[in-house]
Every structure is written in structure tokens, then in C-alpha cells.
PDB file of C-alpha atoms in Angstrom:
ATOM      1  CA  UNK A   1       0.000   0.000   0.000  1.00 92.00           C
ATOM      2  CA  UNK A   2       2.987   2.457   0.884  1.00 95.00           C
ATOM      3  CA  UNK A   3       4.456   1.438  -2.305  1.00 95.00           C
ATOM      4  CA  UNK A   4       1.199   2.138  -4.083  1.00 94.00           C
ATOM      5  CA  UNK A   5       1.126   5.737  -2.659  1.00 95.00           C
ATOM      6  CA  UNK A   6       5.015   6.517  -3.354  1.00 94.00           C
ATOM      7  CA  UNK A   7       4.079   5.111  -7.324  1.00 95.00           C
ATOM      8  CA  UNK A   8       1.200   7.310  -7.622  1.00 94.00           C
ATOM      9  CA  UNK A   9       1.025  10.082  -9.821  1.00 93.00           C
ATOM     10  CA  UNK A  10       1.614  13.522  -8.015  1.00 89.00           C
ATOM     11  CA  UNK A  11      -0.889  15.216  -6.629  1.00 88.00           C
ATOM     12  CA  UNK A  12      -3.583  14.387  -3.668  1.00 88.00           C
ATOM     13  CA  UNK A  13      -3.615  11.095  -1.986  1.00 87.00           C
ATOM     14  CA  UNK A  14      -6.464   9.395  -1.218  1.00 87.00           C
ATOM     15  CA  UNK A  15      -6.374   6.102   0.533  1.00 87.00           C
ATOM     16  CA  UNK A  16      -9.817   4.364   1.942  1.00 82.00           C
ATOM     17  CA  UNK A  17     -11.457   1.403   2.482  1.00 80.00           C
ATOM     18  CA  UNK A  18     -15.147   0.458   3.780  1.00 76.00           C
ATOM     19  CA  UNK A  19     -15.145   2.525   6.656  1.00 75.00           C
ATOM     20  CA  UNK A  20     -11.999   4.454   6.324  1.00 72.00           C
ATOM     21  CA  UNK A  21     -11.097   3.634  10.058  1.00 80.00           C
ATOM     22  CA  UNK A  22      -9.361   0.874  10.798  1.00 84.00           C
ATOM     23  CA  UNK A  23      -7.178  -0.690   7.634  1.00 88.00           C
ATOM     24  CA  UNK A  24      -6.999   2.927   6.314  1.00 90.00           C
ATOM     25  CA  UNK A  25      -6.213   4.411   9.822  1.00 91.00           C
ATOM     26  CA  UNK A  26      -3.213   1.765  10.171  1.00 93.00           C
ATOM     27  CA  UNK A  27      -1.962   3.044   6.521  1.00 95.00           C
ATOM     28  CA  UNK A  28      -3.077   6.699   7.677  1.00 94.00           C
ATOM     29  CA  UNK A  29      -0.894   5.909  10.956  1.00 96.00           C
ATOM     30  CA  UNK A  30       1.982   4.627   8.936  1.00 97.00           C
ATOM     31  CA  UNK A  31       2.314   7.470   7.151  1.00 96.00           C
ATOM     32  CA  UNK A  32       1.786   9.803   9.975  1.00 95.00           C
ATOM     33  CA  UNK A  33       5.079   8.055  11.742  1.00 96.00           C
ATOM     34  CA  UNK A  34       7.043   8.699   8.237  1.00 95.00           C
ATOM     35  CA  UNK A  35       5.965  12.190   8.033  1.00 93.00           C
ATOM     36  CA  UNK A  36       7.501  12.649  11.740  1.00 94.00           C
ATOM     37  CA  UNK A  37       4.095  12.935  13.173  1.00 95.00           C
ATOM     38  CA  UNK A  38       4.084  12.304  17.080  1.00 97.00           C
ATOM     39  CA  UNK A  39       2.087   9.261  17.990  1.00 98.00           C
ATOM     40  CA  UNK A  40      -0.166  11.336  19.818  1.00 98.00           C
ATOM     41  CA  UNK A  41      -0.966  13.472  17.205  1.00 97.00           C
ATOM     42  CA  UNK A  42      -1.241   9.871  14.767  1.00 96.00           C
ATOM     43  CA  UNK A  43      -3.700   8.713  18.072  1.00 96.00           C
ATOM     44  CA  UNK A  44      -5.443  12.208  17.941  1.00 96.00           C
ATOM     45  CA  UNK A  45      -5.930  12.398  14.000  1.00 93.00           C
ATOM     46  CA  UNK A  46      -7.296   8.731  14.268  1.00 93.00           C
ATOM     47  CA  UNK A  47     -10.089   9.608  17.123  1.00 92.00           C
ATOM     48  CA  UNK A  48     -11.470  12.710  14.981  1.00 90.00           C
ATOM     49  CA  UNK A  49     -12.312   9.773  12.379  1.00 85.00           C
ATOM     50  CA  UNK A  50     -15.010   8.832  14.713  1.00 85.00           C
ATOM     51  CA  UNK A  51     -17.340  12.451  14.471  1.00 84.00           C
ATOM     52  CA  UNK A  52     -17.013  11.824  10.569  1.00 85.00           C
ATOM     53  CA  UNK A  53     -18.434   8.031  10.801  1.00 87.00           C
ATOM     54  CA  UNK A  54     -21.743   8.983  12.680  1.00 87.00           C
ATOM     55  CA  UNK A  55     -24.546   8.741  10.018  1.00 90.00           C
ATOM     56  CA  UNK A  56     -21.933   5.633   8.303  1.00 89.00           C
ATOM     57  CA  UNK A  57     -22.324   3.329  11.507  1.00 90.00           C
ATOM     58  CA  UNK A  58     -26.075   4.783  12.083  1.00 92.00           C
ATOM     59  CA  UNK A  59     -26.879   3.319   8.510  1.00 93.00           C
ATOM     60  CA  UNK A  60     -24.637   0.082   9.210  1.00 91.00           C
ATOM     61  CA  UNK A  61     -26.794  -0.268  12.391  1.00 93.00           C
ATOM     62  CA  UNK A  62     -30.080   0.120  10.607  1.00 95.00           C
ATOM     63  CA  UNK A  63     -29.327  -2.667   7.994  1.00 94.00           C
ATOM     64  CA  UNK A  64     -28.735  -5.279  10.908  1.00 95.00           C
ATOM     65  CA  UNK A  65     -30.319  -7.246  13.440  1.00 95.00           C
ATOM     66  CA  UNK A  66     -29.717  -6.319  17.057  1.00 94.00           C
ATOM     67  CA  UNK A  67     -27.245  -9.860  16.871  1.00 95.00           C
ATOM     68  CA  UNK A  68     -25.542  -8.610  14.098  1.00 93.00           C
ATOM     69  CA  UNK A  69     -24.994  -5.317  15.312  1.00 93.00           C
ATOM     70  CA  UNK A  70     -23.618  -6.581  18.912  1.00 93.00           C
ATOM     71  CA  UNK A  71     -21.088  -8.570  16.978  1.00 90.00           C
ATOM     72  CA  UNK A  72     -19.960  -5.057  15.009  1.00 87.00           C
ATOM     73  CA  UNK A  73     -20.384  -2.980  18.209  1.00 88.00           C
ATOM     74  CA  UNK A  74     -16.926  -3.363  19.664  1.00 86.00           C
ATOM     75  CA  UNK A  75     -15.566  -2.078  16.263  1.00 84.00           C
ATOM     76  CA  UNK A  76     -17.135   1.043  16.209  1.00 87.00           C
ATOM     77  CA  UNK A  77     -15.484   3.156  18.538  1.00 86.00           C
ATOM     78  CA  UNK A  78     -12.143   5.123  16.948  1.00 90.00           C
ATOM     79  CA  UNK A  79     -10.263   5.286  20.402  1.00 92.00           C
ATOM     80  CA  UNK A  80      -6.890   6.264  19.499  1.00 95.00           C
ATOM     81  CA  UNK A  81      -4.914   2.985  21.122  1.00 94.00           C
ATOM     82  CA  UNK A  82      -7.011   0.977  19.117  1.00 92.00           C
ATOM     83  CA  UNK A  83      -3.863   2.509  16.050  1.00 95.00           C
ATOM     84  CA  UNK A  84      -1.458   3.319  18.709  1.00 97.00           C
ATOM     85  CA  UNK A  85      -0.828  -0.526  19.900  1.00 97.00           C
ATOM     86  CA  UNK A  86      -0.112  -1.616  16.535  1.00 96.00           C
ATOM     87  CA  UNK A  87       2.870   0.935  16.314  1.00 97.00           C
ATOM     88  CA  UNK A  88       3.391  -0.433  19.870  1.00 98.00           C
ATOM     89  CA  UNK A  89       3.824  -3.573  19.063  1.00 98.00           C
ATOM     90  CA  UNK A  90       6.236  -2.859  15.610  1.00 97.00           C
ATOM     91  CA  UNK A  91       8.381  -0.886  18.616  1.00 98.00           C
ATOM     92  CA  UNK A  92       8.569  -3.767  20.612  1.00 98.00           C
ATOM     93  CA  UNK A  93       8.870  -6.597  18.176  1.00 97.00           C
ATOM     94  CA  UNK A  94      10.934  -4.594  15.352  1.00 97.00           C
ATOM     95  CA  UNK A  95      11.850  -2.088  17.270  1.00 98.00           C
ATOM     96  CA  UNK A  96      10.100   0.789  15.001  1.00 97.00           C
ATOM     97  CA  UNK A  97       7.318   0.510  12.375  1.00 97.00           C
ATOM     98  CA  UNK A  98      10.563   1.590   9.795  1.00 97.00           C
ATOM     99  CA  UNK A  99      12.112  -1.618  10.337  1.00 98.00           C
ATOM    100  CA  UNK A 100       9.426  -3.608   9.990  1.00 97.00           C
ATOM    101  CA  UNK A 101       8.289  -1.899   6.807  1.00 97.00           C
ATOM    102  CA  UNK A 102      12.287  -2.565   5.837  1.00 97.00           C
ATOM    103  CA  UNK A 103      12.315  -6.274   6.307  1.00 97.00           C
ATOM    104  CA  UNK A 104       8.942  -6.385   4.322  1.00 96.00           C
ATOM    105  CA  UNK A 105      10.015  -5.208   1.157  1.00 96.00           C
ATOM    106  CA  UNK A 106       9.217  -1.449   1.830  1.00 97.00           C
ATOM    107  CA  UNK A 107      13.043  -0.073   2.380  1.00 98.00           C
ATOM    108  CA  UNK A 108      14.356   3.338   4.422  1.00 97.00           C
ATOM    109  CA  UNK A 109      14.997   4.701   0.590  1.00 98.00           C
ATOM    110  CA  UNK A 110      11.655   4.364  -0.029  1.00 98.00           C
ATOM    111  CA  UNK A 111      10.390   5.597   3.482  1.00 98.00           C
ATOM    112  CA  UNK A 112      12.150   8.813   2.878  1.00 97.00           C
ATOM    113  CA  UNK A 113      10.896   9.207  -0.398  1.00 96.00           C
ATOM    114  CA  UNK A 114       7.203   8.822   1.330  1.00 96.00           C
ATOM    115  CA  UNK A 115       8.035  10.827   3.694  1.00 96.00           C
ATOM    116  CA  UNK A 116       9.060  13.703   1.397  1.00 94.00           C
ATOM    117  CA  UNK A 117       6.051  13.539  -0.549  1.00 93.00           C
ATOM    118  CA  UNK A 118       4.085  13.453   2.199  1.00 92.00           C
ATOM    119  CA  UNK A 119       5.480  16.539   3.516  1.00 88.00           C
ATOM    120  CA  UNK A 120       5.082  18.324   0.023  1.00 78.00           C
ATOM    121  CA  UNK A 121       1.796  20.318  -0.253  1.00 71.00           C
TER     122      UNK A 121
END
């Protein structure tokens, strides 16, 4: 996915998915950490998600039974660990989420590239 956004034409960015929370808001996260974001404001930028998904999870809810929707519930909230840990966890295990994106294919060369373009308005 990094790769994808470092290929793409210049210009905007726009990455997404069903929601735009969770997958997107780990890709949204990544690139927050290359752009030299602090995790709280990566934690902070994920939370504000949430006001933006009202009337999505309100439909979601309406197109379910009360089963279904118990089963989605725990999802819904966009508490900002719930992006944070993952970065926790590429700390602990990798030691940052750069070397884990290194050892998969996605190398510091590359990173800074991101990076830069991120930066770019």
C-alpha cells in the first residue's frame, strides 16, 4: 500500500477502504510516523475519524439485526490505542514501524521518499 502511494502520480492522496477507520487508519498511521508525526498526534488524527463516521455506523446499524450489530459494536469506537498498539507492538517486536516496513520489502529509501512527498503540499 505504501508502495502504491510513493508510485502514484503527483498530486492528492487518497487512501480508503469500507469505513476508512481501521485498515486505512493503520496506513493513515503509517504514514503519519514517516511524516515525523508524534504518535499522539497519529492517536489524535485517528479519534477525529469517529465524528465523521456517525450517520456511516447509524446506517450500518439500521441494515442489521440487534445480533448482528452486537457482533460489530466493539468495532465502532475510533479510540486512538485501538492505532497506537499496533505501532506499539512494531516498537517492541521490530523495534520501530521503519524496520518492519524494511524487512517487508518497503526499504528506508523508499520511506524517505514517502516521507518527502508526504510533507510536500
Amino acid at each position: 500500500m505504501l508502495g502504491a502511494l510513493l508510485d502514484a502520480p503527483e498530486g492528492l492522496l487518497l487512501i480508503h477502504c469500507h469505513a476508512g477507520k481501521d485498515r486505512t487508519g493503520l496506513v493513515a498511521a503509517l504514514c503519519g510516523e514517516l511524516a515525523g508525526l508524534s504518535r499522539e498526534q497519529i492517536g489524535a488524527d485517528y479519534a477525529a475519524s469517529g465524528l465523521a463516521l456517525t450517520q456511516f455506523y447509524a446506517d450500518q446499524q439500521a441494515r442489521r439485526t440487534p445480533e448482528e450489530w452486537t457482533r460489530l459494536l466493539p468495532f465502532v469506537p475510533s479510540a486512538p490505542e485501538a492505532v497506537l498498539r499496533p505501532l506499539a507492538y512494531l516498537d517492541q517486536i521490530w523495534g520501530s514501524p521503519a524496520a518492519y516496513l524494511d524487512a517487508y520489502g518497503f526499504s528506508l529509501a523508499e520511506q524517505r521518499q514517502l516521507a518527502q512527498r508526504l510533507a510536500t503540499p
